[in-house]
PDB file of C-alpha atoms and ligand atoms in Angstrom:
ATOM      1  CA  UNK V   1     -12.820   1.098  17.698  1.00 61.00           C
ATOM      2  CA  UNK V   2     -13.340   4.365  15.657  1.00 73.00           C
ATOM      3  CA  UNK V   3     -10.809   6.664  14.464  1.00 89.00           C
ATOM      4  CA  UNK V   4     -11.738   9.994  15.507  1.00 92.00           C
ATOM      5  CA  UNK V   5     -10.924  12.377  12.341  1.00 92.00           C
ATOM      6  CA  UNK V   6     -10.995   9.538   9.772  1.00 94.00           C
ATOM      7  CA  UNK V   7     -13.412  10.127   6.758  1.00 92.00           C
ATOM      8  CA  UNK V   8     -15.555   7.246   5.358  1.00 94.00           C
ATOM      9  CA  UNK V   9     -13.804   4.250   3.563  1.00 97.00           C
ATOM     10  CA  UNK V  10     -15.216   5.315  -0.139  1.00 97.00           C
ATOM     11  CA  UNK V  11     -15.983   2.278  -1.995  1.00 98.00           C
ATOM     12  CA  UNK V  12     -14.887   4.090  -5.262  1.00 98.00           C
ATOM     13  CA  UNK V  13     -11.420   4.750  -4.198  1.00 98.00           C
ATOM     14  CA  UNK V  14      -9.018   3.557  -6.866  1.00 98.00           C
ATOM     15  CA  UNK V  15      -7.238   0.406  -4.977  1.00 98.00           C
ATOM     16  CA  UNK V  16     -11.180  -0.648  -3.734  1.00 98.00           C
ATOM     17  CA  UNK V  17     -11.913  -1.008  -7.828  1.00 98.00           C
ATOM     18  CA  UNK V  18      -8.527  -2.859  -8.026  1.00 98.00           C
ATOM     19  CA  UNK V  19      -8.830  -5.037  -5.474  1.00 98.00           C
ATOM     20  CA  UNK V  20     -12.821  -5.800  -7.225  1.00 98.00           C
ATOM     21  CA  UNK V  21     -10.922  -6.153 -10.866  1.00 97.00           C
ATOM     22  CA  UNK V  22     -13.057  -3.527 -12.575  1.00 98.00           C
ATOM     23  CA  UNK V  23      -9.443  -1.508 -13.215  1.00 97.00           C
ATOM     24  CA  UNK V  24      -6.959  -4.148 -14.496  1.00 98.00           C
ATOM     25  CA  UNK V  25      -2.581  -3.937 -12.507  1.00 98.00           C
ATOM     26  CA  UNK V  26       0.190  -5.612 -12.664  1.00 98.00           C
ATOM     27  CA  UNK V  27       0.499  -7.886  -9.869  1.00 98.00           C
ATOM     28  CA  UNK V  28       3.484  -9.157  -8.574  1.00 98.00           C
ATOM     29  CA  UNK V  29       2.140 -10.731  -5.442  1.00 98.00           C
ATOM     30  CA  UNK V  30      -1.007 -11.412  -3.776  1.00 98.00           C
ATOM     31  CA  UNK V  31      -2.522 -13.947  -0.589  1.00 98.00           C
ATOM     32  CA  UNK V  32      -5.344 -14.140   1.773  1.00 98.00           C
ATOM     33  CA  UNK V  33      -4.703 -10.634   3.520  1.00 98.00           C
ATOM     34  CA  UNK V  34      -2.572  -8.337   0.649  1.00 98.00           C
ATOM     35  CA  UNK V  35      -2.463  -7.082  -3.050  1.00 98.00           C
ATOM     36  CA  UNK V  36       1.217  -5.765  -4.574  1.00 98.00           C
ATOM     37  CA  UNK V  37       1.566  -4.440  -7.913  1.00 98.00           C
ATOM     38  CA  UNK V  38       3.379  -1.540  -9.759  1.00 98.00           C
ATOM     39  CA  UNK V  39       2.235   2.064  -9.397  1.00 98.00           C
ATOM     40  CA  UNK V  40       0.904   3.520 -12.574  1.00 98.00           C
ATOM     41  CA  UNK V  41       3.691   6.451 -12.281  1.00 98.00           C
ATOM     42  CA  UNK V  42       6.234   5.279 -11.107  1.00 98.00           C
ATOM     43  CA  UNK V  43       9.055   8.178  -9.333  1.00 98.00           C
ATOM     44  CA  UNK V  44      11.452   4.977  -8.845  1.00 98.00           C
ATOM     45  CA  UNK V  45      12.574   2.116 -10.843  1.00 98.00           C
ATOM     46  CA  UNK V  46      11.243   0.129  -8.318  1.00 98.00           C
ATOM     47  CA  UNK V  47       7.924   1.054  -7.314  1.00 98.00           C
ATOM     48  CA  UNK V  48       5.388  -1.166  -5.717  1.00 99.00           C
ATOM     49  CA  UNK V  49       2.422  -0.938  -3.663  1.00 99.00           C
ATOM     50  CA  UNK V  50       0.564  -3.499  -1.174  1.00 99.00           C
ATOM     51  CA  UNK V  51      -2.245  -3.118   0.171  1.00 98.00           C
ATOM     52  CA  UNK V  52      -4.809  -5.069   2.790  1.00 98.00           C
ATOM     53  CA  UNK V  53      -7.899  -6.832   1.101  1.00 98.00           C
ATOM     54  CA  UNK V  54      -9.787  -4.934   3.931  1.00 98.00           C
ATOM     55  CA  UNK V  55     -11.962  -1.681   3.704  1.00 98.00           C
ATOM     56  CA  UNK V  56      -9.163   0.580   5.687  1.00 98.00           C
ATOM     57  CA  UNK V  57      -8.191   3.770   5.633  1.00 98.00           C
ATOM     58  CA  UNK V  58      -5.522   4.418   7.523  1.00 98.00           C
ATOM     59  CA  UNK V  59      -2.614   2.764   9.756  1.00 98.00           C
ATOM     60  CA  UNK V  60      -4.600   4.437  12.489  1.00 97.00           C
ATOM     61  CA  UNK V  61      -7.513   2.823  11.075  1.00 98.00           C
ATOM     62  CA  UNK V  62      -6.089  -0.411   9.515  1.00 98.00           C
ATOM     63  CA  UNK V  63      -4.951  -1.323  13.205  1.00 98.00           C
ATOM     64  CA  UNK V  64      -7.486  -0.170  15.428  1.00 97.00           C
ATOM     65  CA  UNK V  65     -10.153  -2.387  13.269  1.00 97.00           C
ATOM     66  CA  UNK V  66      -8.391  -4.894  11.411  1.00 98.00           C
ATOM     67  CA  UNK V  67      -8.272  -8.489  12.837  1.00 98.00           C
ATOM     68  CA  UNK V  68      -4.360  -9.916  14.331  1.00 98.00           C
ATOM     69  CA  UNK V  69      -4.128 -12.187  11.649  1.00 98.00           C
ATOM     70  CA  UNK V  70      -4.929  -9.147   9.054  1.00 98.00           C
ATOM     71  CA  UNK V  71      -2.667  -7.435  10.164  1.00 98.00           C
ATOM     72  CA  UNK V  72       0.117 -10.393  10.586  1.00 98.00           C
ATOM     73  CA  UNK V  73      -0.807 -11.331   7.011  1.00 98.00           C
ATOM     74  CA  UNK V  74       0.016  -7.389   5.382  1.00 98.00           C
ATOM     75  CA  UNK V  75       2.646  -6.758   6.718  1.00 98.00           C
ATOM     76  CA  UNK V  76       4.048 -10.574   6.122  1.00 98.00           C
ATOM     77  CA  UNK V  77       3.153  -9.850   2.568  1.00 98.00           C
ATOM     78  CA  UNK V  78       4.948  -6.209   2.437  1.00 98.00           C
ATOM     79  CA  UNK V  79       8.202  -8.953   4.021  1.00 98.00           C
ATOM     80  CA  UNK V  80       6.999 -11.410   1.012  1.00 98.00           C
ATOM     81  CA  UNK V  81       7.658  -8.589  -2.032  1.00 98.00           C
ATOM     82  CA  UNK V  82      10.392  -6.918  -1.056  1.00 98.00           C
ATOM     83  CA  UNK V  83      12.010 -10.842  -1.144  1.00 98.00           C
ATOM     84  CA  UNK V  84      10.123 -11.174  -4.082  1.00 98.00           C
ATOM     85  CA  UNK V  85      11.742  -8.561  -5.423  1.00 98.00           C
ATOM     86  CA  UNK V  86      15.333  -9.318  -4.964  1.00 98.00           C
ATOM     87  CA  UNK V  87      15.975  -6.218  -2.722  1.00 97.00           C
ATOM     88  CA  UNK V  88      17.430  -7.127   0.552  1.00 96.00           C
ATOM     89  CA  UNK V  89      20.959  -6.386  -1.001  1.00 97.00           C
ATOM     90  CA  UNK V  90      20.924  -3.365  -2.295  1.00 97.00           C
ATOM     91  CA  UNK V  91      18.328  -1.762  -0.466  1.00 98.00           C
ATOM     92  CA  UNK V  92      14.901  -0.318  -0.127  1.00 98.00           C
ATOM     93  CA  UNK V  93      12.298   2.397   1.231  1.00 98.00           C
ATOM     94  CA  UNK V  94       9.170   1.463   2.438  1.00 98.00           C
ATOM     95  CA  UNK V  95       6.538   4.766   2.461  1.00 98.00           C
ATOM     96  CA  UNK V  96       2.595   5.259   3.207  1.00 98.00           C
ATOM     97  CA  UNK V  97       0.834   8.156   3.198  1.00 98.00           C
ATOM     98  CA  UNK V  98      -1.709   9.183   5.681  1.00 97.00           C
ATOM     99  CA  UNK V  99      -4.495  11.861   4.970  1.00 96.00           C
ATOM    100  CA  UNK V 100      -3.765  15.280   3.742  1.00 96.00           C
ATOM    101  CA  UNK V 101      -0.344  16.555   5.320  1.00 95.00           C
ATOM    102  CA  UNK V 102       0.867  13.528   4.213  1.00 97.00           C
ATOM    103  CA  UNK V 103       0.007  13.781   0.484  1.00 96.00           C
ATOM    104  CA  UNK V 104      -2.278  10.564   0.152  1.00 98.00           C
ATOM    105  CA  UNK V 105      -3.809  10.583  -3.073  1.00 98.00           C
ATOM    106  CA  UNK V 106      -5.982   7.149  -2.538  1.00 98.00           C
ATOM    107  CA  UNK V 107      -7.881   6.320   0.575  1.00 98.00           C
ATOM    108  CA  UNK V 108      -6.744   3.001   1.217  1.00 98.00           C
ATOM    109  CA  UNK V 109      -3.903   1.555   3.269  1.00 98.00           C
ATOM    110  CA  UNK V 110      -1.505   1.438   0.825  1.00 98.00           C
ATOM    111  CA  UNK V 111       2.956   0.688   1.672  1.00 98.00           C
ATOM    112  CA  UNK V 112       4.615   2.077  -0.775  1.00 98.00           C
ATOM    113  CA  UNK V 113       7.855  -0.269  -1.670  1.00 98.00           C
ATOM    114  CA  UNK V 114      11.328   2.182  -3.592  1.00 98.00           C
ATOM    115  CA  UNK V 115      14.134   0.700  -4.943  1.00 98.00           C
ATOM    116  CA  UNK V 116      16.254   1.217  -7.888  1.00 98.00           C
ATOM    117  CA  UNK V 117      18.218   4.348  -7.714  1.00 98.00           C
ATOM    118  CA  UNK V 118      19.546   6.376  -4.801  1.00 97.00           C
ATOM    119  CA  UNK V 119      16.476   7.361  -2.912  1.00 97.00           C
ATOM    120  CA  UNK V 120      17.883  10.571  -0.998  1.00 95.00           C
ATOM    121  CA  UNK V 121      17.303  12.116   2.236  1.00 95.00           C
ATOM    122  CA  UNK V 122      14.377  10.717   3.750  1.00 94.00           C
ATOM    123  CA  UNK V 123      11.983  13.672   4.032  1.00 93.00           C
ATOM    124  CA  UNK V 124      12.481  16.809   1.495  1.00 88.00           C
ATOM    125  CA  UNK V 125      13.161  20.437   2.970  1.00 86.00           C
ATOM    126  CA  UNK V 126       9.962  21.506   3.887  1.00 80.00           C
TER     127      UNK V 126
HETATM  128  P1  AMP M   1      -0.508   8.290  -2.001  1.00 68.64           P
HETATM  129  O1  AMP M   1      -0.433   9.437  -2.618  1.00 68.64           O
HETATM  130  O2  AMP M   1       0.477   7.894  -1.262  1.00 68.64           O
HETATM  131  O3  AMP M   1      -2.138   7.445  -1.790  1.00 68.64           O
HETATM  132  O4  AMP M   1       0.323   7.120  -3.506  1.00 68.64           O
HETATM  133  C1  AMP M   1      -1.210   7.161  -4.854  1.00 68.64           C
HETATM  134  C2  AMP M   1      -0.446   5.806  -5.495  1.00 68.64           C
HETATM  135  O5  AMP M   1      -1.192   5.262  -6.308  1.00 68.64           O
HETATM  136  C3  AMP M   1       0.226   7.018  -6.506  1.00 68.64           C
HETATM  137  O6  AMP M   1       1.704   6.669  -6.301  1.00 68.64           O
HETATM  138  C4  AMP M   1      -0.495   6.764  -7.687  1.00 68.64           C
HETATM  139  O7  AMP M   1       0.665   6.847  -9.069  1.00 68.64           O
HETATM  140  C5  AMP M   1      -0.709   4.968  -7.173  1.00 68.64           C
HETATM  141  N1  AMP M   1      -1.712   5.221  -8.198  1.00 68.64           N
HETATM  142  C6  AMP M   1      -2.962   5.767  -8.852  1.00 68.64           C
HETATM  143  N2  AMP M   1      -4.084   5.366  -9.700  1.00 68.64           N
HETATM  144  C7  AMP M   1      -3.211   3.641  -9.966  1.00 68.64           C
HETATM  145  C8  AMP M   1      -3.289   3.083 -10.451  1.00 68.64           C
HETATM  146  N3  AMP M   1      -4.283   2.425 -11.103  1.00 68.64           N
HETATM  147  N4  AMP M   1      -2.646   1.878 -10.868  1.00 68.64           N
HETATM  148  C9  AMP M   1      -1.375   1.562 -10.165  1.00 68.64           C
HETATM  149  N5  AMP M   1      -0.997   3.057  -9.045  1.00 68.64           N
HETATM  150  C10 AMP M   1      -2.099   3.463  -9.151  1.00 68.64           C
END
């Protein structure tokens, strides 16, 4: 089912290029459904991005068009990355920006995993 208001997927976006191996990334995990790599401009001591391999712009797009196996595989990968990074005891934050209001820079669905310092309030005050 197409999602109303969603821009078309841009095959030249930076994460599409990372998935094709056209630009390098510092991988921390990969499997059939997802890859995870260090953010190029980290905003916390731990800042890792997890992305599905499929061509999805947003969470609404992903959950409308992806198979149950893709959806399960992606979310399992997010948890696996948190386990690999050993973050459970100290805690961490998972964040995903969608569209203009959230300031999404890269139009390929991704979740950020932040950790390694106190992460402050959930949102900056407007
Ligand atoms: P967002 O604003 O949620 O779309 O976040 C996009 C993130 O991608 C930012 O935190 C960028 O620093 C990060 N980013 C952009 N280009 C690269 C790259 N080549 N490798 C790793 N991270 C990147």
